[in-house]
Coordinates of C-alpha atoms in Angstrom, one line a residue:
X1 CA 82.0 74.8 81.9
X2 CA 78.4 75.4 83.5
X3 CA 78.3 78.9 85.4
X4 CA 77.2 79.1 89.0
X5 CA 73.5 78.9 89.6
X6 CA 72.9 77.5 86.0
X7 CA 71.6 74.5 84.3
X8 CA 68.6 73.6 86.2
X9 CA 67.4 70.5 85.0
X10 CA 63.8 69.9 83.7
X11 CA 61.2 67.7 85.5
X12 CA 61.9 63.7 85.3
X13 CA 59.6 61.0 86.7
X14 CA 60.9 57.7 87.9
X15 CA 59.1 54.5 89.4
X16 CA 59.3 55.1 93.3
X17 CA 60.4 57.8 95.6
X18 CA 63.4 56.8 97.8
X19 CA 67.1 57.7 97.4
X20 CA 68.8 54.3 98.3
X21 CA 72.2 54.6 97.1
X22 CA 75.1 57.0 95.5
X23 CA 77.7 55.2 93.4
X24 CA 80.8 56.5 91.3
X25 CA 82.8 55.0 88.9
X26 CA 85.4 55.9 86.2
X27 CA 84.0 55.6 82.6
X28 CA 86.1 56.6 79.3
X29 CA 88.2 59.1 81.5
X30 CA 84.9 60.7 82.8
X31 CA 83.5 60.4 86.3
X32 CA 80.0 58.9 86.3
X33 CA 77.8 59.1 89.3
X34 CA 74.6 57.2 89.9
X35 CA 71.9 58.2 92.2
X36 CA 69.8 55.4 92.7
X37 CA 66.1 56.5 93.2
X38 CA 62.9 54.8 93.1
X39 CA 59.3 56.3 92.6
X40 CA 58.0 59.5 90.8
X41 CA 60.5 62.3 91.4
X42 CA 61.6 65.7 89.9
X43 CA 65.1 67.2 89.9
X44 CA 67.0 70.2 89.7
X45 CA 70.8 70.9 89.6
X46 CA 73.2 73.8 89.9
X47 CA 76.8 74.8 90.9
X48 CA 78.0 76.7 93.7
X49 CA 81.7 78.4 94.4
X50 CA 83.8 78.7 97.5
X51 CA 84.2 75.7 97.6
X52 CA 83.0 74.3 94.4
X53 CA 79.6 72.0 94.8
X54 CA 77.3 70.7 92.5
X55 CA 74.0 70.4 94.3
X56 CA 71.2 68.0 93.0
X57 CA 67.8 68.3 94.5
X58 CA 65.3 65.7 94.2
X59 CA 61.4 66.6 94.7
X60 CA 59.1 63.9 95.8
X61 CA 61.9 62.0 97.2
X62 CA 63.0 60.4 100.8
X63 CA 66.5 59.8 102.1
X64 CA 67.2 56.2 102.6
X65 CA 71.0 56.4 102.5
X66 CA 72.6 54.4 105.2
X67 CA 74.2 57.8 106.6
X68 CA 74.0 61.5 105.7
X69 CA 77.7 62.4 104.9
X70 CA 80.6 60.6 103.1
X71 CA 83.6 62.8 103.8
X72 CA 86.5 60.8 102.3
X73 CA 85.4 59.8 98.6
X74 CA 88.4 61.5 97.2
X75 CA 88.0 60.2 93.6
X76 CA 87.1 61.4 90.1
X77 CA 87.1 65.2 91.3
X78 CA 84.8 64.5 94.2
X79 CA 86.1 65.2 97.6
X80 CA 82.9 64.1 99.6
X81 CA 79.2 63.7 99.5
X82 CA 76.5 65.1 101.7
X83 CA 72.7 64.2 101.7
X84 CA 69.8 65.2 103.7
X85 CA 66.1 65.5 103.9
X86 CA 65.9 69.1 103.0
X87 CA 62.3 69.5 103.0
X88 CA 59.5 66.9 103.8
X89 CA 59.1 66.4 100.0
X90 CA 62.8 67.1 98.9
X91 CA 66.3 65.4 99.2
X92 CA 69.4 67.4 98.5
X93 CA 72.5 65.9 97.7
X94 CA 75.7 67.9 97.5
X95 CA 78.9 66.9 95.9
X96 CA 82.0 68.8 97.1
X97 CA 84.4 69.2 93.9
X98 CA 88.1 69.7 93.7
X99 CA 87.6 72.4 90.8
X100 CA 84.8 73.7 88.8
X101 CA 83.6 70.9 86.4
X102 CA 81.0 70.6 83.7
X103 CA 78.3 67.9 84.0
X104 CA 75.4 66.6 82.4
X105 CA 72.4 64.6 84.0
X106 CA 70.7 61.6 82.0
X107 CA 67.5 60.2 83.4
X108 CA 67.2 56.3 83.5
X109 CA 65.0 53.5 85.1
X110 CA 67.7 53.2 87.8
X111 CA 67.8 56.8 88.9
X112 CA 70.1 59.6 87.8
X113 CA 73.1 59.3 86.0
X114 CA 75.5 62.4 86.2
X115 CA 78.5 62.6 84.0
X116 CA 81.5 64.9 85.2
X117 CA 84.8 65.9 83.5
X118 CA 87.3 64.1 85.3
X119 CA 90.2 66.4 86.4
X120 CA 92.2 63.3 87.2
X121 CA 91.9 61.9 83.7
X122 CA 93.3 58.5 84.8
X123 CA 90.9 55.9 86.0
X124 CA 90.1 55.1 89.8
X125 CA 88.6 52.6 91.9
X126 CA 84.7 52.4 92.2
X127 CA 83.1 53.7 95.3
X128 CA 79.4 53.3 96.7
X129 CA 77.6 54.5 99.5
X130 CA 77.1 51.0 100.9
X131 CA 73.5 50.0 100.0
X132 CA 74.8 47.2 97.8
X133 CA 77.8 45.2 97.7
X134 CA 80.7 46.3 95.6
X135 CA 81.1 43.0 94.1
X136 CA 77.7 43.6 92.5
X137 CA 78.2 46.9 91.3
X138 CA 78.6 46.9 87.6
X139 CA 80.3 49.9 86.0
X140 CA 78.6 48.9 82.6
X141 CA 75.4 50.0 84.1
X142 CA 76.8 53.6 83.8
X143 CA 77.7 53.8 80.3
X144 CA 80.0 56.8 79.4
X145 CA 78.1 59.8 78.0
X146 CA 80.1 60.7 74.9
X147 CA 79.4 64.2 74.9
X148 CA 81.5 67.1 75.9
X149 CA 79.8 68.7 78.9
X150 CA 81.0 72.3 78.1
X151 CA 79.7 72.1 74.6
X152 CA 76.4 70.4 75.5
X153 CA 75.6 73.6 77.5
X154 CA 76.5 76.2 74.9
X155 CA 75.3 74.4 71.6
X156 CA 72.0 75.2 70.3
X157 CA 71.9 73.0 67.3
X158 CA 69.1 70.2 66.5
X159 CA 69.5 67.1 68.9
X160 CA 70.2 63.7 67.6
X161 CA 69.5 60.2 68.8
X162 CA 71.5 57.4 66.9
X163 CA 73.0 54.0 67.7
X164 CA 75.8 52.4 65.6
X165 CA 77.5 49.2 66.1
X166 CA 80.8 48.5 63.9
X167 CA 79.6 50.8 61.6
X168 CA 82.1 52.4 58.9
X169 CA 83.1 55.9 59.9
X170 CA 82.4 56.9 56.4
X171 CA 78.7 55.8 56.9
X172 CA 78.5 57.7 60.2
X173 CA 79.8 60.8 58.5
X174 CA 77.1 60.5 56.0
X175 CA 74.3 60.1 58.5
X176 CA 75.4 63.4 60.1
X177 CA 75.4 65.1 56.8
X178 CA 72.0 63.8 56.0
X179 CA 70.7 64.9 59.6
X180 CA 72.2 68.4 59.7
X181 CA 71.8 69.2 56.1
X182 CA 75.8 70.3 55.7
X183 CA 78.4 68.9 53.4
X184 CA 80.9 66.7 55.2
X185 CA 83.8 65.8 53.2
X186 CA 86.1 63.0 54.6
X187 CA 89.9 63.0 53.9
X188 CA 91.5 60.1 52.2
X189 CA 92.7 58.6 55.3
X190 CA 89.6 58.8 57.4
X191 CA 88.7 55.1 58.0
X192 CA 87.4 52.9 60.9
X193 CA 84.6 51.7 62.6
X194 CA 82.2 53.4 65.2
X195 CA 80.2 51.8 68.0
X196 CA 78.4 54.4 70.1
X197 CA 75.1 55.4 71.2
X198 CA 73.8 59.0 71.1
X199 CA 70.8 59.9 73.2
X200 CA 69.2 63.4 72.6
X201 CA 72.3 65.4 72.0
X202 CA 73.0 68.3 69.8
X203 CA 74.4 67.0 66.5
X204 CA 77.6 69.2 66.3
X205 CA 78.5 68.0 69.9
X206 CA 78.0 64.5 69.1
X207 CA 80.1 64.5 65.9
X208 CA 83.0 66.4 67.4
X209 CA 83.0 63.9 70.4
X210 CA 82.8 60.9 67.9
X211 CA 85.8 62.4 65.8
X212 CA 87.9 63.3 68.7
X213 CA 87.6 59.6 70.2
X214 CA 88.9 58.4 66.6
X215 CA 91.8 60.8 66.5
X216 CA 90.2 63.2 64.0
X217 CA 89.3 66.6 63.6
X218 CA 86.6 68.8 61.6
X219 CA 87.0 72.0 60.1
X220 CA 84.1 74.2 58.8
X221 CA 84.8 76.8 56.3
X222 CA 83.0 80.0 55.5
X223 CA 80.7 78.3 52.9
X224 CA 79.6 75.7 55.7
X225 CA 81.4 72.7 54.4
X226 CA 82.8 70.5 56.8
X227 CA 86.3 68.7 56.3
X228 CA 87.2 65.7 58.4
X229 CA 90.9 64.6 58.6
X230 CA 93.1 63.2 61.1
X231 CA 95.7 65.0 62.8
X232 CA 98.7 63.9 60.6
X233 CA 97.3 64.8 57.4
X234 CA 96.1 68.3 58.9
X235 CA 99.5 68.8 60.1
X236 CA 101.0 67.9 56.9
X237 CA 98.6 69.8 54.9
X238 CA 99.4 73.0 56.9
X239 CA 103.2 72.3 56.2
X240 CA 102.6 73.3 52.5
X241 CA 99.7 75.7 52.8
X242 CA 100.6 79.1 51.6
X243 CA 101.8 81.9 54.1
X244 CA 99.3 84.7 54.5
X245 CA 100.6 88.3 55.8
X246 CA 97.9 90.3 57.4
X247 CA 98.3 93.5 59.6
X248 CA 96.1 93.4 62.9
X249 CA 95.4 97.0 64.3
X250 CA 95.8 97.4 68.1
X251 CA 93.2 99.9 69.8
X252 CA 93.5 99.8 73.3
X253 CA 97.0 98.3 74.1
X254 CA 100.3 98.4 72.7
X255 CA 101.3 95.9 70.0
X256 CA 104.6 95.0 71.8
X257 CA 102.7 94.0 74.7
X258 CA 100.3 91.9 72.8
X259 CA 102.9 90.2 70.5
X260 CA 103.9 88.1 73.3
X261 CA 100.2 86.5 73.7
X262 CA 100.1 86.0 70.1
X263 CA 103.5 84.3 69.6
X264 CA 102.3 80.8 71.0
X265 CA 99.6 80.7 68.3
X266 CA 102.2 80.6 65.4
X267 CA 103.5 77.5 63.5
X268 CA 107.0 76.9 63.1
X269 CA 107.0 78.7 59.7
X270 CA 105.2 81.8 61.3
X271 CA 106.6 85.2 62.1
X272 CA 105.4 88.4 64.0
X273 CA 106.6 91.9 63.7
X274 CA 105.5 95.0 65.4
X275 CA 104.7 98.3 63.6
X276 CA 105.5 100.9 66.1
X277 CA 104.4 103.8 64.0
X278 CA 100.9 102.5 63.4
X279 CA 100.7 100.2 66.6
X280 CA 99.9 97.3 64.3
X281 CA 100.8 93.4 64.7
X282 CA 102.0 92.1 61.4
X283 CA 101.5 88.4 61.3
X284 CA 102.6 85.8 58.6
X285 CA 101.3 82.4 58.8
X286 CA 98.7 80.1 57.5
X287 CA 94.9 80.9 57.3
X288 CA 94.1 79.0 60.5
X289 CA 96.4 81.1 62.5
X290 CA 95.3 84.3 61.0
X291 CA 91.7 83.3 62.1
X292 CA 93.0 82.2 65.7
X293 CA 94.9 85.7 65.9
X294 CA 91.5 87.6 65.0
X295 CA 89.5 85.7 67.9
X296 CA 92.1 86.3 70.4
X297 CA 92.5 90.0 69.9
X298 CA 88.7 90.4 70.1
X299 CA 89.4 89.0 73.7
X300 CA 92.3 90.9 74.8
X301 CA 92.5 94.2 72.8
X302 CA 89.6 95.5 74.8
X303 CA 88.9 98.9 76.2
X304 CA 89.9 98.7 79.9
X305 CA 88.6 100.9 82.8
X306 CA 90.6 103.9 84.1
X307 CA 91.0 104.4 87.8
X308 CA 91.5 108.0 89.2
X309 CA 93.2 107.9 92.5
X310 CA 93.4 110.6 95.3
X311 CA 95.5 110.5 98.2
X312 CA 95.6 112.8 101.1
X313 CA 98.5 112.6 103.4
X314 CA 98.4 114.9 106.5
X315 CA 101.4 115.2 108.9
X316 CA 101.1 117.4 112.0
X317 CA 104.0 118.3 114.3
X318 CA 103.5 119.8 117.8
X319 CA 106.3 120.8 120.1
X320 CA 105.6 122.2 123.6
X321 CA 108.6 123.6 125.4
X322 CA 108.7 124.9 129.0
X323 CA 111.8 126.5 130.7
X324 CA 112.2 128.0 134.2
X325 CA 115.4 128.8 135.8
X326 CA 116.8 131.1 138.6
X327 CA 120.5 132.2 138.4
X328 CA 122.4 134.0 140.9
X329 CA 125.5 136.3 141.0
X330 CA 127.3 137.4 144.1
X331 CA 129.7 140.5 143.5
X332 CA 132.1 142.2 145.9
X333 CA 132.6 146.0 145.1
X334 CA 136.0 146.0 146.6
X335 CA 137.2 142.7 145.4
X336 CA 136.4 139.6 143.3
X337 CA 133.8 139.7 140.6
X338 CA 132.8 137.0 137.9
X339 CA 130.6 139.3 135.8
X340 CA 129.3 136.3 134.2
X341 CA 125.5 137.4 134.1
X342 CA 125.8 141.0 134.3
X343 CA 128.5 144.0 134.0
X344 CA 130.6 144.9 137.3
X345 CA 132.5 147.7 138.4
X346 CA 135.8 147.8 140.4
X347 CA 137.9 150.3 142.3
X348 CA 140.4 150.7 139.6
X349 CA 142.3 153.7 141.1
X350 CA 142.1 152.6 144.7
X351 CA 140.3 155.6 146.2
X352 CA 137.9 153.5 147.7
X353 CA 135.1 155.1 145.5
X354 CA 133.4 153.4 142.6
X355 CA 132.9 155.8 140.0
X356 CA 130.6 154.9 137.2
X357 CA 131.0 154.8 134.2
X358 CA 135.0 155.2 134.5
X359 CA 135.5 152.2 136.5
X360 CA 132.8 149.9 134.8
X361 CA 133.7 146.7 134.0
X362 CA 132.0 144.8 131.0
X363 CA 130.0 141.6 131.4
X364 CA 132.1 138.5 130.9
X365 CA 135.2 140.4 132.2
X366 CA 136.3 138.8 135.7
X367 CA 137.9 140.9 138.3
X368 CA 140.2 139.0 140.6
X369 CA 141.5 140.7 144.1
X370 CA 144.6 138.6 145.4
X371 CA 144.6 140.8 148.5
X372 CA 142.5 140.9 151.5
X373 CA 139.2 139.0 152.2
X374 CA 136.8 138.9 149.3
X375 CA 134.2 136.4 147.9
X376 CA 132.2 136.3 144.5
X377 CA 130.2 133.5 143.3
X378 CA 127.7 132.2 140.6
X379 CA 124.8 129.9 140.5
X380 CA 123.2 128.2 137.6
X381 CA 125.0 130.5 135.1
X382 CA 125.8 127.9 132.6
X383 CA 122.2 126.6 132.4
X384 CA 120.4 130.0 131.9
X385 CA 117.3 129.8 129.8
X386 CA 117.8 130.9 126.1
X387 CA 115.7 133.4 124.6
X388 CA 113.3 133.8 127.5
X389 CA 110.1 135.1 127.2
X390 CA 109.9 136.5 130.8
X391 CA 113.0 137.8 132.7
X392 CA 113.0 139.4 136.2
X393 CA 116.0 141.0 138.0
X394 CA 116.5 141.3 141.7
X395 CA 119.4 142.8 143.6
X396 CA 120.1 142.9 147.0
X397 CA 123.2 145.0 148.6
X398 CA 124.7 143.6 151.9
X399 CA 127.7 145.9 152.9
X400 CA 130.0 146.0 150.2
X401 CA 128.4 142.7 148.4
X402 CA 125.7 142.7 145.9
X403 CA 123.5 139.4 145.2
X404 CA 122.0 139.7 141.9
X405 CA 119.2 137.1 140.8
X406 CA 118.0 136.4 137.5
X407 CA 114.4 134.6 136.9
X408 CA 114.0 133.5 133.2
X409 CA 111.0 131.7 132.1
X410 CA 109.9 130.5 128.5
X411 CA 106.6 128.9 127.1
X412 CA 106.5 128.1 123.5
X413 CA 104.5 125.9 121.3
X414 CA 105.4 125.2 117.9
X415 CA 102.5 123.8 115.3
X416 CA 103.4 122.3 111.6
X417 CA 100.5 121.0 109.9
X418 CA 101.6 119.7 106.2
X419 CA 98.9 118.3 104.1
X420 CA 99.5 116.9 100.5
X421 CA 96.7 115.8 98.2
X422 CA 98.4 114.0 95.2
X423 CA 96.0 112.6 92.5
X424 CA 96.6 110.6 89.6
X425 CA 94.6 108.6 86.8
X426 CA 95.8 105.4 85.3
X427 CA 94.4 102.4 83.4
X428 CA 93.3 99.2 85.0
X429 CA 96.4 96.8 85.8
X430 CA 98.8 99.7 84.7
X431 CA 101.2 101.2 87.4
X432 CA 101.4 105.0 87.9
X433 CA 104.0 107.1 89.6
X434 CA 103.8 110.8 90.9
X435 CA 106.4 112.8 92.4
X436 CA 106.0 116.2 93.6
X437 CA 109.6 117.2 95.0
X438 CA 113.0 118.2 94.7
X439 CA 116.7 116.9 94.6
X440 CA 118.8 117.7 97.6
X441 CA 122.4 117.7 97.1
X442 CA 124.7 115.9 99.5
X443 CA 128.5 116.8 99.4
X444 CA 130.8 114.2 100.9
X445 CA 134.6 114.6 101.2
X446 CA 136.8 111.9 100.9
X447 CA 140.0 113.0 103.0
X448 CA 142.2 109.9 101.7
X449 CA 142.2 110.5 98.0
X450 CA 145.6 110.1 96.4
X451 CA 147.2 113.4 95.1
X452 CA 150.3 114.5 93.4
X453 CA 154.0 113.8 94.6
X454 CA 152.8 111.2 97.1
X455 CA 150.6 113.7 99.0
X456 CA 147.0 113.5 99.9
X457 CA 144.2 116.0 99.1
X458 CA 140.6 115.7 100.0
X459 CA 138.1 115.4 97.2
X460 CA 134.5 116.0 97.2
X461 CA 131.7 114.3 95.7
X462 CA 128.0 115.4 95.3
X463 CA 125.0 113.2 95.2
X464 CA 121.5 113.9 95.0
X465 CA 118.6 112.5 97.1
X466 CA 114.9 112.9 96.1
X467 CA 112.7 114.3 98.4
X468 CA 108.9 115.3 98.3
X469 CA 105.4 113.7 97.9
X470 CA 105.5 110.3 96.0
X471 CA 102.6 108.2 95.1
X472 CA 102.9 104.9 93.4
X473 CA 99.7 102.9 92.7
X474 CA 98.8 99.9 90.5
X475 CA 94.7 99.5 90.3
X476 CA 93.0 96.0 89.8
X477 CA 89.2 96.6 89.0
X478 CA 87.5 93.2 90.0
X479 CA 84.5 91.6 88.4
X480 CA 82.3 92.9 91.3
X481 CA 83.2 96.7 90.7
X482 CA 85.8 96.9 93.5
X483 CA 89.3 98.2 93.1
X484 CA 92.4 96.1 94.4
X485 CA 95.2 98.8 95.1
X486 CA 98.6 98.3 95.3
X487 CA 99.9 101.5 96.9
X488 CA 103.0 103.2 98.1
X489 CA 102.6 106.8 99.7
X490 CA 105.7 108.7 100.8
X491 CA 106.3 112.1 102.1
X492 CA 110.0 113.1 102.7
X493 CA 111.8 116.3 103.4
X494 CA 115.5 117.3 104.3
X495 CA 116.7 119.3 107.5
X496 CA 120.0 120.5 108.5
X497 CA 121.4 118.4 111.1
X498 CA 122.7 120.0 114.4
X499 CA 126.3 119.0 113.9
X500 CA 128.3 119.2 110.7
X501 CA 126.9 115.7 109.5
X502 CA 124.9 117.6 106.8
X503 CA 121.3 116.8 106.4
X504 CA 118.6 114.6 108.2
X505 CA 116.0 113.0 105.9
X506 CA 112.5 112.7 107.6
X507 CA 110.4 110.1 105.7
X508 CA 106.8 108.9 106.4
X509 CA 106.1 106.1 104.0
X510 CA 103.2 103.4 103.7
X511 CA 103.1 100.5 101.3
X512 CA 100.1 98.3 101.3
X513 CA 97.6 96.2 99.2
X514 CA 93.8 97.2 99.9
X515 CA 90.4 96.3 98.4
X516 CA 88.2 99.4 98.2
X517 CA 84.8 100.0 96.9
X518 CA 84.5 102.5 94.0
X519 CA 84.5 106.2 95.4
X520 CA 85.4 104.7 99.0
X521 CA 87.9 106.3 101.1
X522 CA 90.2 104.4 103.1
X523 CA 92.8 105.0 105.8
X524 CA 95.8 103.1 104.6
X525 CA 98.3 104.4 107.2
X526 CA 98.1 106.1 110.7
X527 CA 100.8 106.8 113.1
X528 CA 100.8 108.9 116.4
X529 CA 104.5 109.7 118.0
X530 CA 105.0 111.4 121.2
X531 CA 108.4 112.4 122.8
X532 CA 108.7 114.0 126.3
X533 CA 112.0 115.0 127.6
X534 CA 112.9 116.7 131.0
X535 CA 116.1 118.2 132.1
X536 CA 117.4 119.7 135.3
X537 CA 120.4 121.7 136.0
X538 CA 121.2 123.5 139.3
X539 CA 123.1 123.9 142.4
X540 CA 124.1 120.6 144.1
X541 CA 122.2 119.7 147.3
X542 CA 120.3 123.0 147.0
X543 CA 118.4 122.0 144.0
X544 CA 117.1 118.8 145.4
X545 CA 115.6 120.5 148.6
X546 CA 111.7 120.1 148.7
X547 CA 109.8 122.9 147.9
X548 CA 112.5 125.7 147.8
X549 CA 114.8 123.5 145.6
X550 CA 113.1 125.3 142.4
X551 CA 114.9 128.5 143.3
X552 CA 118.2 126.7 143.0
X553 CA 117.8 124.9 139.6
X554 CA 116.7 125.5 135.8
X555 CA 114.3 123.1 134.5
X556 CA 113.6 122.4 130.9
X557 CA 110.4 120.1 129.6
X558 CA 110.0 119.4 126.1
X559 CA 107.2 117.3 124.5
X560 CA 107.1 116.6 120.8
X561 CA 104.0 114.9 119.0
X562 CA 103.8 113.7 115.5
X563 CA 100.7 112.5 113.8
X564 CA 100.5 111.0 110.4
X565 CA 97.4 110.0 108.3
X566 CA 97.3 108.8 104.8
X567 CA 93.9 108.6 102.9
X568 CA 93.3 107.1 99.6
X569 CA 90.1 107.4 97.5
X570 CA 89.9 105.4 94.2
X571 CA 87.3 106.1 91.6
X572 CA 86.6 104.1 88.4
X573 CA 86.5 106.7 85.5
X574 CA 83.5 105.2 83.4
X575 CA 83.6 105.6 79.7
X576 CA 81.2 107.9 77.9
X577 CA 79.8 105.3 75.7

């Protein structure tokens, strides 16, 4: 098949310069296109992709088609046709194709004949741009080009022009032998007649096309002798051909992998085994298969590129905590004392005098007097700031009562910055897996397990959870030198739960498929998570008073921010050769 931007046609001269018609018809399972041109013109042709198009430029021509666009052709592999006066001296005709197709262009007195490989195989109704009536359109005007277009573009042999009418096939083969200087040996059942016209085509392409049209095949041996047989005789001969056993050494892959690709080439009598110790494929089959295996291995057992993948996982955890609270305790030196916030004293001997330390009462020990008038109180005792970084104590004595106030404050910032840079190198199209971590045991208890004598005893089981840094990557190097990456990057860690539930597993994971240039760094994941909580506890009614309400409550503010960034940089490792 012709490649993109290839097969530029040579200069051809005609009579006249107007493009008057484009016609399409089916001839011999091919798509034949006629661009009717009059006058002296030159042409060139090339193909494009995305979508697939065949472009034909005719220099020295003018556009005389009834319109410039035919969008509903839909036959013979051609979706639509566009024509325009591209420049003052050139007409451009663009054929939109359903798939890449080989083509050949032949000049004629009526214009250009383009032969395409018809992907639909079956015939189709003729089509014309409308310059002529379809009833006047004669498909014989576009005689089939009996040349495989793909081989025409590749063959460099001497070209031949011949015409045969009901010529015995044996004589046709003799003509090719005389023209090429090679020995052509027909089989015993090679018979028939040939009616064909060959116009300036490579002789080997012309011979193969004629044989294919008559159900024949040709094989050339190492000495250059060409043997022609029909397909049935060839199959019968292969059925009795001796079996050869050859070992094919595999260099860049594993023999087990390539054995699956070789299996379809084998005949019914063929067999293939894998030599693991020497990484070889041992093939037992006829000589034709052995040669096919060698050619296939040349294409698939090749050195492939290696890709080094470096990832960077950055996890930042920031916690801001601020707490402020005021707590109160009212003591009666001769009566009730709650002593929840501080130690106290009590007149234990009843002499009316507090003697310290003999009459001291430890913090947390309440003193309750059931006689006389006495009052004790607590404010915000249960909501006191834990582990404060600032404490202030005030006390005020009013008669036999003492008011103690505690002011607690806490400002705390926790910053955790975790960076992991896993790196892994693998062969193109081969998955790689990297894990740096640990197994965390998890103990679970089944309280309902059966025991002896009808009783039940709890049983424990231990399972393991994988945590750490994980990188899984499968690279695919494209034809343009870019890298298609299938990635999974993960960081996980186990933390003790606040309750008796066991562990909490915190995981950051990204799974994606990206197309990256060689050596380019791409951000495959980014996440910022913020949490803000505020809690207030205090004395009812008083804590809600404007301005002074702060003196009767404990305030706790916490803000947690988590940032996650995952960067990946692939690099193609070039061979030293």
